[in-house]
Coordinates of N, CA and C in Angstrom, one line a residue:
X7 N 240.7 -42.0 -101.6 CA 240.0 -41.4 -101.7 C 240.2 -40.1 -102.1
X8 N 239.2 -39.2 -102.8 CA 239.7 -38.4 -103.4 C 239.8 -37.0 -103.1
X9 N 240.9 -36.3 -103.2 CA 241.4 -34.7 -101.7 C 240.3 -33.3 -103.5
X10 N 239.9 -34.0 -104.7 CA 240.4 -33.4 -105.9 C 238.9 -32.6 -106.0
X11 N 237.9 -33.6 -106.8 CA 236.9 -33.1 -106.9 C 234.9 -32.8 -106.4
X12 N 234.9 -32.2 -106.6 CA 233.9 -32.0 -105.6 C 232.3 -33.1 -106.1
X13 N 231.5 -32.9 -105.2 CA 230.1 -33.2 -105.5 C 230.2 -34.9 -105.6
X14 N 231.5 -35.3 -105.3 CA 231.5 -36.9 -105.3 C 230.7 -37.6 -104.2
X15 N 229.8 -36.7 -102.9 CA 229.0 -37.3 -102.6 C 229.6 -37.0 -101.2
X16 N 229.0 -36.7 -100.1 CA 229.7 -37.5 -98.2 C 230.9 -38.4 -97.7
X17 N 232.6 -37.1 -98.3 CA 232.8 -38.2 -97.6 C 233.2 -38.1 -95.9
X18 N 233.2 -39.0 -95.1 CA 233.8 -38.8 -93.7 C 234.8 -39.0 -92.9
X19 N 235.0 -38.1 -92.9 CA 237.2 -38.4 -91.1 C 236.3 -38.0 -90.7
X20 N 237.5 -39.7 -89.4 CA 237.6 -39.5 -88.6 C 238.7 -38.3 -87.9
X21 N 238.1 -36.8 -86.7 CA 239.2 -36.1 -86.5 C 239.3 -36.9 -85.0
X22 N 240.9 -36.5 -85.6 CA 241.7 -37.1 -84.3 C 241.6 -38.8 -84.5
X23 N 241.5 -39.6 -85.0 CA 241.5 -41.1 -85.0 C 239.8 -40.7 -84.4
X24 N 239.4 -41.0 -83.7 CA 237.6 -41.3 -83.2 C 238.0 -40.4 -82.1
X25 N 237.7 -39.3 -81.6 CA 238.1 -38.4 -80.7 C 237.0 -38.5 -79.6
X26 N 235.9 -39.3 -79.7 CA 234.9 -39.2 -79.4 C 234.9 -40.8 -78.7
X27 N 235.6 -41.9 -79.4 CA 235.7 -42.9 -79.0 C 236.5 -43.5 -78.6
X28 N 238.3 -43.2 -78.8 CA 239.2 -43.6 -78.0 C 240.6 -41.9 -78.2
X29 N 241.8 -42.5 -77.3 CA 242.3 -42.1 -76.8 C 242.9 -41.0 -78.8
X30 N 242.6 -39.5 -78.6 CA 242.7 -39.3 -80.1 C 244.5 -38.8 -80.2
X31 N 244.4 -39.1 -81.8 CA 245.9 -39.1 -82.5 C 246.5 -40.3 -81.8
X32 N 246.5 -41.6 -82.6 CA 246.4 -42.6 -81.2 C 246.5 -43.6 -82.5
X33 N 247.1 -44.8 -82.7 CA 246.8 -46.1 -83.6 C 245.5 -46.4 -83.0
X34 N 245.4 -46.6 -81.6 CA 244.2 -47.2 -81.5 C 242.3 -46.3 -81.8
X35 N 242.4 -44.6 -81.7 CA 241.7 -44.2 -82.5 C 241.5 -43.8 -84.0
X36 N 242.9 -44.3 -84.9 CA 243.0 -44.4 -86.2 C 241.9 -46.0 -86.8
X37 N 242.4 -46.9 -85.5 CA 242.1 -48.2 -86.2 C 240.8 -48.7 -86.6
X38 N 240.2 -47.9 -84.9 CA 238.8 -47.9 -85.0 C 238.0 -47.3 -86.2
X39 N 238.1 -45.8 -86.3 CA 238.5 -45.2 -87.3 C 238.5 -45.7 -88.0
X40 N 238.9 -46.7 -89.1 CA 239.2 -47.5 -90.5 C 238.0 -48.7 -90.6
X41 N 238.0 -48.6 -89.0 CA 237.0 -50.5 -88.8 C 235.8 -49.9 -89.1
X42 N 236.1 -48.3 -88.4 CA 234.2 -48.2 -89.2 C 233.3 -48.0 -90.6
X43 N 234.6 -47.1 -91.2 CA 234.3 -47.0 -92.2 C 234.5 -46.2 -93.3
X44 N 235.7 -45.1 -92.3 CA 235.5 -43.8 -92.5 C 237.1 -43.4 -94.0
X45 N 235.9 -42.5 -94.4 CA 237.4 -42.3 -96.0 C 238.3 -41.6 -95.4
X46 N 238.4 -41.4 -95.1 CA 239.6 -40.6 -94.3 C 240.2 -40.4 -92.6
X47 N 241.6 -40.1 -92.4 CA 242.1 -39.9 -91.0 C 242.1 -38.2 -90.3
X48 N 241.4 -37.3 -89.7 CA 242.5 -36.6 -89.4 C 243.1 -36.7 -88.5
X49 N 244.8 -35.9 -88.9 CA 246.2 -35.7 -87.1 C 246.1 -34.9 -87.3
X50 N 247.0 -34.5 -87.1 CA 248.2 -33.2 -86.1 C 249.0 -33.4 -86.1
X51 N 250.0 -31.6 -86.6 CA 251.3 -32.6 -86.6 C 251.8 -31.7 -85.8
X52 N 253.1 -32.1 -85.1 CA 253.9 -31.0 -84.3 C 255.6 -31.6 -84.7
X53 N 255.5 -30.6 -84.1 CA 257.8 -30.6 -84.6 C 258.1 -31.4 -82.6
X54 N 259.2 -32.4 -83.0 CA 259.6 -32.1 -81.9 C 260.7 -31.9 -81.4
X55 N 261.6 -31.2 -79.7 CA 262.7 -30.6 -80.0 C 263.6 -30.7 -81.1
X56 N 264.1 -32.6 -81.5 CA 264.6 -32.8 -82.4 C 264.4 -32.3 -84.2
X57 N 263.2 -32.2 -84.1 CA 263.1 -31.7 -85.6 C 261.5 -33.1 -85.9
X58 N 261.6 -34.1 -85.8 CA 260.6 -35.2 -85.6 C 259.6 -34.9 -85.7
X59 N 258.4 -34.9 -86.5 CA 257.8 -34.5 -87.1 C 256.3 -35.2 -86.3
X60 N 256.0 -35.0 -84.9 CA 255.2 -36.6 -84.3 C 253.9 -36.0 -84.3
X61 N 252.7 -36.7 -84.3 CA 251.4 -36.4 -84.6 C 251.0 -36.3 -82.9
X62 N 250.2 -35.1 -82.7 CA 250.1 -34.3 -82.0 C 249.2 -33.2 -81.5
X63 N 247.7 -32.8 -81.1 CA 247.1 -31.5 -81.0 C 248.0 -30.4 -80.3
X64 N 247.5 -30.8 -78.9 CA 247.2 -29.7 -77.8 C 249.2 -29.2 -77.7
X65 N 248.7 -27.6 -77.4 CA 250.3 -27.2 -76.7 C 251.0 -27.9 -75.7
X66 N 250.3 -28.0 -74.8 CA 250.8 -29.1 -73.8 C 250.4 -30.8 -73.6
X67 N 251.6 -31.3 -73.2 CA 251.0 -32.3 -73.1 C 249.9 -33.2 -72.1
X68 N 249.3 -32.5 -71.2 CA 249.4 -32.6 -69.7 C 248.0 -32.9 -69.8
X69 N 247.0 -32.4 -70.9 CA 245.6 -33.4 -70.9 C 245.2 -34.8 -71.6
X70 N 246.1 -34.9 -72.2 CA 246.1 -36.2 -73.3 C 247.9 -37.5 -73.5
X71 N 248.2 -36.9 -72.1 CA 249.1 -37.9 -71.8 C 249.4 -37.6 -69.7
X72 N 250.9 -38.5 -70.0 CA 251.2 -38.7 -68.1 C 252.3 -38.1 -68.4
X73 N 252.5 -37.0 -69.6 CA 253.8 -35.8 -69.8 C 253.3 -34.3 -69.1
X74 N 253.6 -33.9 -69.4 CA 253.8 -31.8 -69.0 C 254.6 -31.1 -69.8
X75 N 253.6 -29.8 -70.1 CA 254.9 -29.0 -70.4 C 254.6 -28.6 -72.5
X76 N 255.1 -28.1 -73.2 CA 254.7 -28.7 -74.9 C 255.7 -29.8 -75.1
X77 N 255.5 -30.7 -75.9 CA 256.4 -31.1 -76.6 C 257.0 -30.2 -77.7
X78 N 257.1 -29.6 -78.7 CA 258.1 -28.9 -79.1 C 259.6 -29.2 -77.8
X79 N 259.5 -29.2 -76.9 CA 260.3 -29.3 -75.9 C 261.2 -30.3 -75.1
X80 N 260.5 -31.2 -76.1 CA 261.2 -32.9 -75.5 C 261.4 -33.2 -77.2
X81 N 262.7 -34.1 -76.8 CA 262.6 -35.3 -77.8 C 261.8 -36.1 -78.9
X82 N 262.1 -36.6 -79.9 CA 260.8 -37.2 -80.5 C 261.7 -39.0 -79.3
X83 N 262.2 -39.1 -78.6 CA 262.5 -40.6 -78.1 C 262.0 -39.7 -76.7
X84 N 261.6 -39.3 -76.2 CA 260.7 -38.6 -74.9 C 259.7 -38.2 -75.0
X85 N 258.6 -38.1 -76.2 CA 257.5 -38.1 -76.7 C 257.6 -39.2 -77.0
X86 N 257.7 -40.7 -77.8 CA 257.1 -41.4 -77.6 C 257.4 -42.6 -77.3
X87 N 258.0 -42.5 -75.3 CA 258.3 -42.9 -74.1 C 256.3 -42.7 -73.7
X88 N 256.0 -41.5 -73.8 CA 255.3 -41.3 -72.7 C 254.2 -42.1 -73.1
X89 N 252.6 -41.5 -72.0 CA 251.8 -43.2 -72.1 C 250.7 -41.8 -72.9
X90 N 250.1 -42.2 -73.7 CA 248.9 -41.2 -75.1 C 248.0 -41.8 -74.6
X91 N 247.3 -42.8 -73.5 CA 245.9 -43.3 -73.3 C 244.9 -44.0 -72.5
X92 N 245.7 -43.7 -71.2 CA 245.5 -44.1 -70.5 C 245.2 -43.3 -69.9
X93 N 245.0 -42.4 -70.0 CA 244.0 -41.1 -70.1 C 242.0 -40.9 -70.2
X94 N 242.4 -41.8 -71.4 CA 240.8 -42.1 -72.0 C 240.2 -43.3 -71.6
X95 N 240.7 -44.2 -71.1 CA 240.5 -45.6 -70.6 C 241.4 -46.8 -69.4
X96 N 241.3 -47.6 -69.1 CA 242.8 -48.4 -68.4 C 242.6 -49.3 -70.2
X97 N 242.0 -49.2 -70.9 CA 242.0 -49.9 -71.8 C 243.1 -49.7 -73.3
X98 N 243.5 -48.4 -73.3 CA 244.5 -47.6 -74.3 C 245.3 -47.3 -73.3
X99 N 246.0 -48.6 -72.3 CA 247.2 -47.9 -71.1 C 248.1 -47.9 -72.4
X100 N 249.2 -47.7 -72.0 CA 250.1 -48.0 -73.9 C 250.4 -47.3 -74.2
X101 N 248.9 -46.5 -75.2 CA 249.5 -46.1 -76.4 C 249.9 -45.0 -76.3
X102 N 251.0 -45.4 -77.3 CA 252.2 -43.7 -78.0 C 251.9 -42.6 -78.7
X103 N 252.2 -41.9 -78.6 CA 252.2 -40.8 -79.4 C 252.7 -40.8 -80.5
X104 N 252.2 -41.5 -82.3 CA 252.7 -42.3 -83.0 C 253.9 -40.5 -84.0
X105 N 254.4 -41.3 -85.3 CA 254.8 -40.1 -85.7 C 254.4 -40.1 -86.8
X106 N 254.7 -39.3 -88.0 CA 254.4 -38.7 -89.1 C 254.4 -40.6 -89.2
X107 N 256.1 -40.2 -89.7 CA 256.5 -41.2 -90.2 C 255.2 -42.8 -90.2
X108 N 255.3 -42.7 -88.8 CA 254.8 -44.2 -88.9 C 253.3 -44.0 -89.6
X109 N 252.0 -43.6 -89.1 CA 250.9 -43.1 -89.8 C 250.9 -43.5 -91.2
X110 N 252.2 -41.9 -92.0 CA 252.3 -43.1 -93.7 C 252.3 -44.1 -94.1
X111 N 253.0 -45.4 -92.8 CA 253.4 -46.3 -93.1 C 252.2 -47.8 -92.9
X112 N 251.6 -47.0 -91.8 CA 249.9 -47.3 -91.4 C 249.6 -47.0 -92.7
X113 N 249.4 -45.6 -93.0 CA 248.3 -46.1 -93.7 C 248.7 -46.3 -95.0
X114 N 249.7 -46.3 -96.0 CA 249.7 -47.3 -96.4 C 250.1 -48.9 -97.4
X115 N 249.0 -49.8 -95.5 CA 248.9 -50.8 -96.3 C 248.1 -50.8 -96.0
X116 N 246.9 -49.4 -96.0 CA 245.7 -49.7 -96.2 C 244.7 -49.2 -97.7
X117 N 245.0 -49.4 -98.5 CA 245.0 -48.9 -99.9 C 242.9 -47.7 -99.5
X118 N 243.5 -47.2 -100.3 CA 241.9 -46.3 -99.9 C 240.9 -46.0 -99.2
X119 N 241.6 -45.3 -97.7 CA 241.8 -45.0 -97.0 C 242.8 -43.7 -96.7
X120 N 242.4 -42.4 -96.8 CA 242.9 -41.7 -96.8 C 243.0 -40.9 -95.1
X121 N 244.1 -39.3 -95.6 CA 244.2 -38.1 -94.4 C 244.3 -37.5 -94.6
X122 N 243.8 -36.4 -93.4 CA 243.9 -35.3 -94.1 C 244.9 -34.9 -92.5
X123 N 246.0 -34.0 -92.8 CA 247.7 -33.6 -91.6 C 247.1 -32.6 -91.5
X124 N 246.6 -32.3 -90.3 CA 247.1 -30.4 -90.1 C 248.1 -30.5 -89.4
X125 N 248.9 -29.6 -90.1 CA 249.5 -28.5 -89.3 C 249.7 -27.9 -88.3
X126 N 250.6 -27.7 -87.5 CA 249.4 -27.2 -85.7 C 251.1 -27.1 -85.7
X127 N 251.6 -26.7 -85.5 CA 252.7 -25.0 -85.2 C 253.8 -24.6 -86.4
X128 N 254.9 -24.3 -86.2 CA 255.3 -23.2 -87.0 C 256.7 -24.0 -88.4
X129 N 256.2 -23.3 -89.5 CA 257.0 -25.1 -90.4 C 256.7 -26.0 -90.4
X130 N 255.5 -26.6 -90.1 CA 254.9 -27.6 -90.3 C 254.6 -28.4 -91.7
X131 N 254.1 -27.1 -92.0 CA 253.2 -27.0 -93.6 C 254.2 -28.4 -94.6
X132 N 255.4 -27.2 -95.1 CA 256.3 -27.9 -95.8 C 257.1 -28.9 -95.2
X133 N 257.6 -30.0 -94.0 CA 257.3 -31.1 -93.1 C 256.7 -32.0 -93.6
X134 N 255.3 -31.0 -93.9 CA 254.7 -32.7 -94.0 C 254.2 -32.6 -95.6
X135 N 254.9 -31.8 -96.0 CA 254.7 -31.4 -97.7 C 255.8 -32.9 -98.0
X136 N 257.0 -32.7 -97.5 CA 258.1 -33.7 -98.0 C 258.1 -34.5 -97.5
X137 N 257.1 -35.1 -96.5 CA 256.7 -36.3 -96.2 C 256.0 -37.2 -96.9
X138 N 254.8 -36.3 -97.2 CA 253.9 -36.9 -98.3 C 254.8 -37.0 -99.8
X139 N 255.4 -35.7 -100.2 CA 256.0 -35.7 -101.2 C 257.0 -37.6 -101.1
X140 N 257.7 -37.5 -100.3 CA 258.8 -38.6 -100.7 C 257.7 -40.2 -99.9
X141 N 256.0 -40.4 -100.1 CA 256.0 -42.1 -100.2 C 255.8 -41.7 -102.2
X142 N 256.4 -41.2 -102.9 CA 256.3 -41.2 -103.9 C 255.1 -41.3 -105.1
X143 N 255.2 -41.2 -105.9 CA 253.5 -41.6 -107.0 C 253.2 -42.9 -106.7
X144 N 250.9 -42.2 -106.0 CA 251.2 -43.9 -106.0 C 249.8 -43.8 -104.9
X145 N 249.0 -44.4 -104.7 CA 247.8 -44.7 -103.9 C 247.8 -43.2 -102.7
X146 N 249.0 -43.8 -101.6 CA 248.7 -43.3 -100.5 C 249.5 -42.0 -100.7
X147 N 250.1 -41.2 -101.2 CA 250.4 -40.0 -101.7 C 249.1 -38.9 -101.9
X148 N 248.2 -39.9 -103.2 CA 247.4 -39.2 -104.0 C 246.1 -39.2 -102.6
X149 N 246.0 -40.0 -101.3 CA 244.9 -39.7 -100.9 C 245.6 -38.1 -99.8
X150 N 246.8 -38.8 -99.7 CA 246.6 -37.6 -98.3 C 246.2 -36.3 -98.6
X151 N 246.1 -34.9 -97.4 CA 246.7 -33.9 -98.2 C 246.9 -33.7 -96.6
X152 N 246.0 -31.6 -97.0 CA 247.4 -30.9 -95.7 C 246.3 -29.5 -95.2
X153 N 246.0 -30.0 -94.0 CA 245.1 -28.9 -93.5 C 245.4 -27.8 -92.7
X154 N 245.2 -27.0 -92.3 CA 245.9 -25.9 -91.2 C 244.7 -24.4 -91.2
X155 N 244.6 -23.4 -89.6 CA 244.6 -22.6 -90.0 C 245.6 -21.3 -90.8
X156 N 245.9 -21.4 -90.7 CA 247.1 -21.0 -91.4 C 247.8 -20.9 -92.4
X157 N 247.4 -19.6 -93.6 CA 247.4 -19.7 -94.5 C 248.7 -19.5 -94.9
X158 N 250.3 -19.2 -93.8 CA 251.8 -19.2 -94.4 C 251.6 -20.7 -93.9
X159 N 251.2 -21.9 -92.9 CA 251.6 -23.0 -93.3 C 251.2 -23.5 -95.1
X160 N 250.5 -23.2 -95.9 CA 249.8 -23.6 -96.9 C 250.5 -23.9 -97.9
X161 N 249.9 -22.5 -98.1 CA 251.1 -21.8 -98.9 C 252.7 -22.0 -98.8
X162 N 253.3 -22.8 -97.6 CA 254.1 -23.3 -97.5 C 254.8 -24.6 -98.2
X163 N 253.3 -25.3 -98.1 CA 253.6 -26.9 -98.5 C 253.7 -26.2 -100.0
X164 N 252.6 -25.5 -100.7 CA 252.0 -25.5 -101.9 C 253.5 -25.3 -102.7
X165 N 254.7 -24.2 -101.4 CA 256.0 -24.0 -102.6 C 256.5 -25.2 -102.6
X166 N 256.1 -26.2 -101.0 CA 257.2 -28.1 -101.3 C 256.6 -28.6 -102.5
X167 N 255.0 -29.0 -103.0 CA 254.8 -29.9 -103.9 C 252.9 -29.3 -103.3
X168 N 253.0 -28.7 -104.9 CA 251.9 -28.1 -104.8 C 251.1 -28.8 -105.8
X169 N 251.5 -30.3 -105.8 CA 250.2 -31.3 -105.8 C 249.5 -31.6 -104.8
X170 N 250.0 -31.3 -103.8 CA 248.9 -32.2 -102.4 C 247.8 -31.3 -102.3
X171 N 246.9 -31.7 -101.6 CA 245.6 -30.9 -102.0 C 245.9 -30.2 -100.3
X172 N 245.0 -29.2 -100.3 CA 245.6 -28.4 -99.1 C 243.8 -27.7 -98.5
X173 N 244.0 -27.4 -97.9 CA 242.8 -27.3 -96.8 C 243.3 -25.8 -95.7
X174 N 242.6 -25.3 -96.1 CA 242.9 -24.0 -94.8 C 240.6 -24.6 -94.4
X175 N 241.7 -24.1 -93.0 CA 240.2 -24.6 -91.8 C 239.7 -23.5 -91.8
X176 N 238.8 -22.5 -91.6 CA 238.5 -21.8 -91.2 C 237.8 -21.1 -89.9
X177 N 238.4 -20.3 -88.4 CA 237.8 -19.8 -87.9 C 236.5 -18.9 -87.0
X178 N 235.8 -19.6 -86.5 CA 234.5 -18.5 -86.3 C 234.7 -17.4 -86.4
X179 N 235.5 -16.6 -86.0 CA 236.2 -15.0 -85.8 C 236.0 -15.2 -87.2
X180 N 236.3 -15.5 -88.3 CA 236.8 -15.1 -89.7 C 234.6 -15.3 -90.6
X181 N 233.2 -15.2 -89.1 CA 232.4 -14.9 -90.0 C 232.1 -14.0 -91.2
X182 N 231.9 -13.6 -91.8 CA 231.1 -12.6 -92.8 C 232.9 -12.9 -93.7
X183 N 233.3 -13.2 -93.9 CA 234.2 -13.5 -94.8 C 234.3 -13.8 -96.3
X184 N 234.3 -13.9 -97.4 CA 234.4 -14.0 -98.6 C 235.6 -14.8 -98.3
X185 N 234.6 -16.8 -97.8 CA 235.6 -18.2 -98.3 C 236.4 -17.8 -99.6
X186 N 236.2 -17.8 -100.8 CA 236.5 -17.7 -101.9 C 237.8 -16.9 -101.7
X187 N 237.8 -15.9 -101.5 CA 238.9 -14.8 -101.6 C 240.4 -15.4 -100.4
X188 N 240.1 -15.9 -99.7 CA 240.0 -16.5 -98.3 C 241.0 -17.8 -98.7
X189 N 240.0 -18.6 -99.1 CA 240.3 -19.3 -99.6 C 241.7 -18.9 -100.5
X190 N 241.9 -18.3 -102.0 CA 242.7 -18.6 -103.0 C 244.0 -17.5 -102.1
X191 N 243.9 -16.4 -101.4 CA 244.6 -15.7 -100.5 C 245.7 -17.7 -100.4
X192 N 245.0 -18.4 -99.2 CA 245.7 -19.8 -99.0 C 246.6 -20.7 -99.3
X193 N 245.7 -20.4 -101.2 CA 245.9 -21.6 -101.4 C 245.6 -23.0 -101.8
X194 N 245.0 -22.1 -101.0 CA 243.7 -23.4 -101.0 C 243.3 -24.2 -102.3
X195 N 242.8 -25.7 -101.9 CA 242.0 -26.4 -102.6 C 240.2 -26.6 -102.3
X196 N 240.1 -26.5 -101.0 CA 239.8 -27.2 -100.2 C 239.3 -25.6 -99.1
X197 N 237.7 -26.1 -98.9 CA 238.1 -25.0 -97.5 C 237.4 -25.3 -96.5
X198 N 237.0 -25.7 -95.0 CA 236.4 -26.0 -94.5 C 235.9 -25.4 -93.3
X199 N 234.6 -24.9 -93.3 CA 233.9 -23.7 -92.8 C 232.8 -25.0 -91.3
X200 N 232.5 -24.1 -91.0 CA 231.2 -24.3 -89.7 C 230.2 -25.0 -90.8
X201 N 229.4 -25.6 -90.4 CA 228.4 -26.2 -91.3 C 227.3 -25.4 -91.4
X202 N 226.8 -24.8 -90.5 CA 225.5 -23.5 -89.6 C 226.7 -21.9 -90.3
X203 N 227.0 -21.9 -91.2 CA 227.6 -21.4 -92.4 C 227.2 -21.1 -93.6
X204 N 227.1 -23.2 -94.0 CA 226.3 -22.3 -95.1 C 225.1 -22.9 -95.2
X205 N 224.9 -22.9 -96.7 CA 223.3 -23.1 -97.6 C 223.5 -23.1 -98.8
X206 N 222.8 -24.4 -98.8 CA 223.0 -25.0 -101.2 C 223.3 -23.7 -102.0
X207 N 222.4 -22.7 -101.9 CA 223.5 -21.9 -102.7 C 225.0 -20.7 -102.4
X208 N 225.9 -21.3 -100.9 CA 227.2 -20.9 -100.8 C 228.1 -22.1 -100.9
X209 N 227.1 -23.2 -101.5 CA 228.0 -25.0 -102.0 C 228.1 -24.6 -102.8
X210 N 227.4 -24.0 -104.0 CA 227.5 -24.7 -105.4 C 228.1 -23.6 -105.4
X211 N 228.0 -21.8 -104.4 CA 229.4 -21.2 -105.2 C 230.5 -21.5 -105.1
X212 N 231.2 -22.4 -103.9 CA 232.1 -22.9 -103.9 C 232.9 -23.5 -104.3
X213 N 231.9 -24.6 -104.9 CA 231.9 -25.9 -106.1 C 232.4 -24.8 -107.4
X214 N 231.7 -23.9 -107.5 CA 232.0 -23.6 -109.2 C 233.1 -22.7 -109.3
X215 N 233.7 -22.2 -107.5 CA 235.2 -21.3 -108.2 C 236.0 -22.4 -107.6
X216 N 235.7 -23.9 -108.2 CA 236.4 -25.4 -107.9 C 236.5 -25.2 -106.5
X217 N 236.5 -25.2 -105.6 CA 236.8 -25.6 -104.1 C 235.5 -26.4 -103.6
X218 N 236.4 -27.7 -102.9 CA 235.8 -28.3 -102.4 C 235.7 -28.0 -101.0
X219 N 234.2 -28.3 -100.0 CA 234.0 -27.8 -99.1 C 233.9 -29.3 -98.3
X220 N 234.1 -28.8 -97.6 CA 234.4 -29.3 -95.9 C 233.1 -28.7 -94.6
X221 N 232.5 -29.2 -93.7 CA 231.7 -28.5 -93.0 C 232.1 -29.1 -91.1
X222 N 233.3 -28.9 -91.3 CA 233.9 -29.0 -89.4 C 233.2 -30.3 -88.7
X223 N 232.7 -30.6 -88.0 CA 233.1 -31.2 -87.5 C 231.8 -31.7 -86.4
X224 N 230.9 -33.1 -86.9 CA 230.1 -33.2 -87.1 C 229.9 -35.0 -86.2
X225 N 228.9 -34.9 -85.0 CA 228.7 -35.9 -84.1 C 227.4 -37.0 -84.3
X226 N 226.5 -36.6 -84.8 CA 225.5 -36.7 -84.8 C 224.3 -37.3 -86.0
X227 N 223.6 -37.9 -86.0 CA 222.5 -38.1 -87.9 C 222.5 -37.1 -88.5
X228 N 221.4 -36.6 -86.9 CA 220.9 -35.4 -87.6 C 222.0 -34.4 -88.2
X229 N 223.0 -33.8 -87.5 CA 224.1 -32.8 -88.8 C 224.8 -33.6 -89.5
X230 N 224.6 -35.6 -90.4 CA 225.0 -36.2 -91.0 C 223.7 -36.0 -91.7
X231 N 223.0 -35.8 -91.8 CA 221.7 -35.6 -93.0 C 221.5 -34.1 -93.5
X232 N 222.0 -33.5 -92.5 CA 222.6 -31.9 -92.6 C 223.3 -31.7 -94.0
X233 N 224.8 -32.0 -93.8 CA 225.1 -31.8 -94.7 C 224.6 -32.7 -95.6
X234 N 224.4 -33.8 -96.0 CA 224.2 -34.7 -97.6 C 222.8 -34.1 -97.7
X235 N 222.3 -33.2 -97.5 CA 220.9 -32.0 -97.4 C 222.2 -30.7 -98.5
X236 N 223.0 -30.4 -97.6 CA 224.0 -28.9 -98.4 C 224.8 -29.3 -99.9
X237 N 224.9 -31.0 -99.3 CA 225.8 -31.6 -100.7 C 227.1 -31.5 -100.4
X238 N 227.3 -30.4 -99.2 CA 229.5 -31.1 -99.2 C 230.1 -32.3 -99.4
X239 N 231.1 -31.6 -99.7 CA 232.0 -32.7 -99.9 C 232.8 -33.7 -98.9
X240 N 232.9 -33.3 -97.4 CA 233.8 -33.9 -96.9 C 233.4 -33.3 -95.3
X241 N 233.4 -34.0 -94.0 CA 233.4 -34.0 -92.2 C 234.5 -34.5 -91.3
X242 N 234.1 -34.4 -90.6 CA 234.9 -34.9 -89.6 C 234.6 -35.0 -88.4
X243 N 234.6 -35.9 -88.5 CA 233.8 -36.9 -87.0 C 234.7 -37.5 -85.8
X244 N 233.9 -37.4 -84.2 CA 234.3 -37.6 -83.1 C 233.8 -38.5 -83.0
X245 N 233.3 -38.8 -83.6 CA 232.3 -40.2 -83.5 C 232.0 -41.9 -84.8
X246 N 232.9 -41.5 -85.6 CA 232.9 -42.5 -87.3 C 231.5 -43.7 -86.5
X247 N 231.6 -44.9 -85.1 CA 231.2 -45.4 -85.5 C 229.3 -45.5 -85.5
X248 N 228.5 -44.1 -85.2 CA 227.7 -44.1 -85.5 C 227.4 -42.6 -86.5
X249 N 228.8 -41.8 -86.7 CA 228.4 -41.2 -88.4 C 228.1 -41.8 -89.7
X250 N 229.1 -42.7 -89.7 CA 229.2 -43.0 -91.0 C 227.9 -44.4 -91.5
X251 N 227.7 -45.0 -90.0 CA 226.5 -46.2 -90.1 C 224.8 -44.8 -90.4
X252 N 225.2 -43.9 -89.8 CA 224.0 -42.9 -90.1 C 224.3 -42.6 -92.1
X253 N 225.9 -42.0 -91.9 CA 225.3 -41.6 -93.5 C 224.6 -42.7 -94.5
X254 N 225.7 -44.2 -94.5 CA 224.9 -44.7 -95.3 C 223.5 -45.6 -94.6
X255 N 222.6 -45.3 -93.7 CA 221.0 -45.5 -93.8 C 220.8 -44.8 -94.8
X256 N 220.7 -43.5 -94.4 CA 220.9 -42.4 -95.5 C 220.8 -42.7 -96.8
X257 N 222.3 -42.5 -97.6 CA 221.7 -42.9 -98.5 C 220.6 -44.8 -99.0
X258 N 221.3 -45.3 -98.1 CA 220.0 -46.4 -98.5 C 218.8 -46.1 -99.0
X259 N 218.1 -44.8 -97.8 CA 217.0 -44.5 -97.8 C 215.9 -44.0 -99.2
X260 N 217.7 -42.8 -99.7 CA 217.8 -41.8 -100.2 C 217.6 -42.7 -101.9
X261 N 218.3 -43.6 -102.3 CA 218.7 -44.5 -103.0 C 217.2 -45.9 -103.9
X262 N 216.6 -45.2 -102.4 CA 215.3 -46.6 -102.0 C 214.2 -45.8 -102.8
X263 N 214.4 -44.8 -102.3 CA 213.1 -43.4 -102.4 C 212.6 -43.0 -104.0
X264 N 214.6 -42.8 -104.5 CA 214.7 -42.4 -106.0 C 214.5 -44.0 -107.3
X265 N 214.4 -45.0 -106.5 CA 214.7 -46.6 -107.0 C 212.6 -46.3 -107.5
X266 N 211.7 -46.3 -106.4 CA 210.2 -46.4 -106.6 C 209.3 -45.5 -107.1

């Protein structure tokens, strides 16, 4: 997984693992995404009350676990005992909230599979950067990036380890902003914008500025076709079994037509 080179083609990431097909931010979801052939997985990190980095998206536990309240109010021991799969389907009962260290160890067993790790809470950017840096030189470290809506978290991550790729996620409220300027101010190397903001000239402009371009989240073949047409580098998906197959099929068609 390459987080540094624009124009290599469309790389697809499993959003929160495979949030449309398995409980999000669980090993079941990450494994499903990997089996579908994603290039990377996307996951979210918050800090438990004891400072342990845990993989969880929401401000509250209620939607995706049998717990309640903010995850930051619980110790990591408490959080890892909560069921994080049964809400999605009975076959996933017993899935747990992973720690960041456990996911990084899982990635280390899957060379070539990347990850972008979202800093969700205050102070998480630096913690994620420390965890990635601790991996040492090698394919797993190089295959990881940090993403956030927060410029402060990306700048904090850069202060810890500037070699780690950093993705700024632009909110829809920022429509009309100069993406290059905003990205540079955040010390970002990748910008993630809604795909409907983009056209080919804008993608070329961002590439010329040295930025990789991510197109938000896409869950259907038509959206994947649009991403390929625009020439963007990255897109997340909640349904990797559908979108990875669609990308591969479209690339085969393009290759076949160019060879005739």
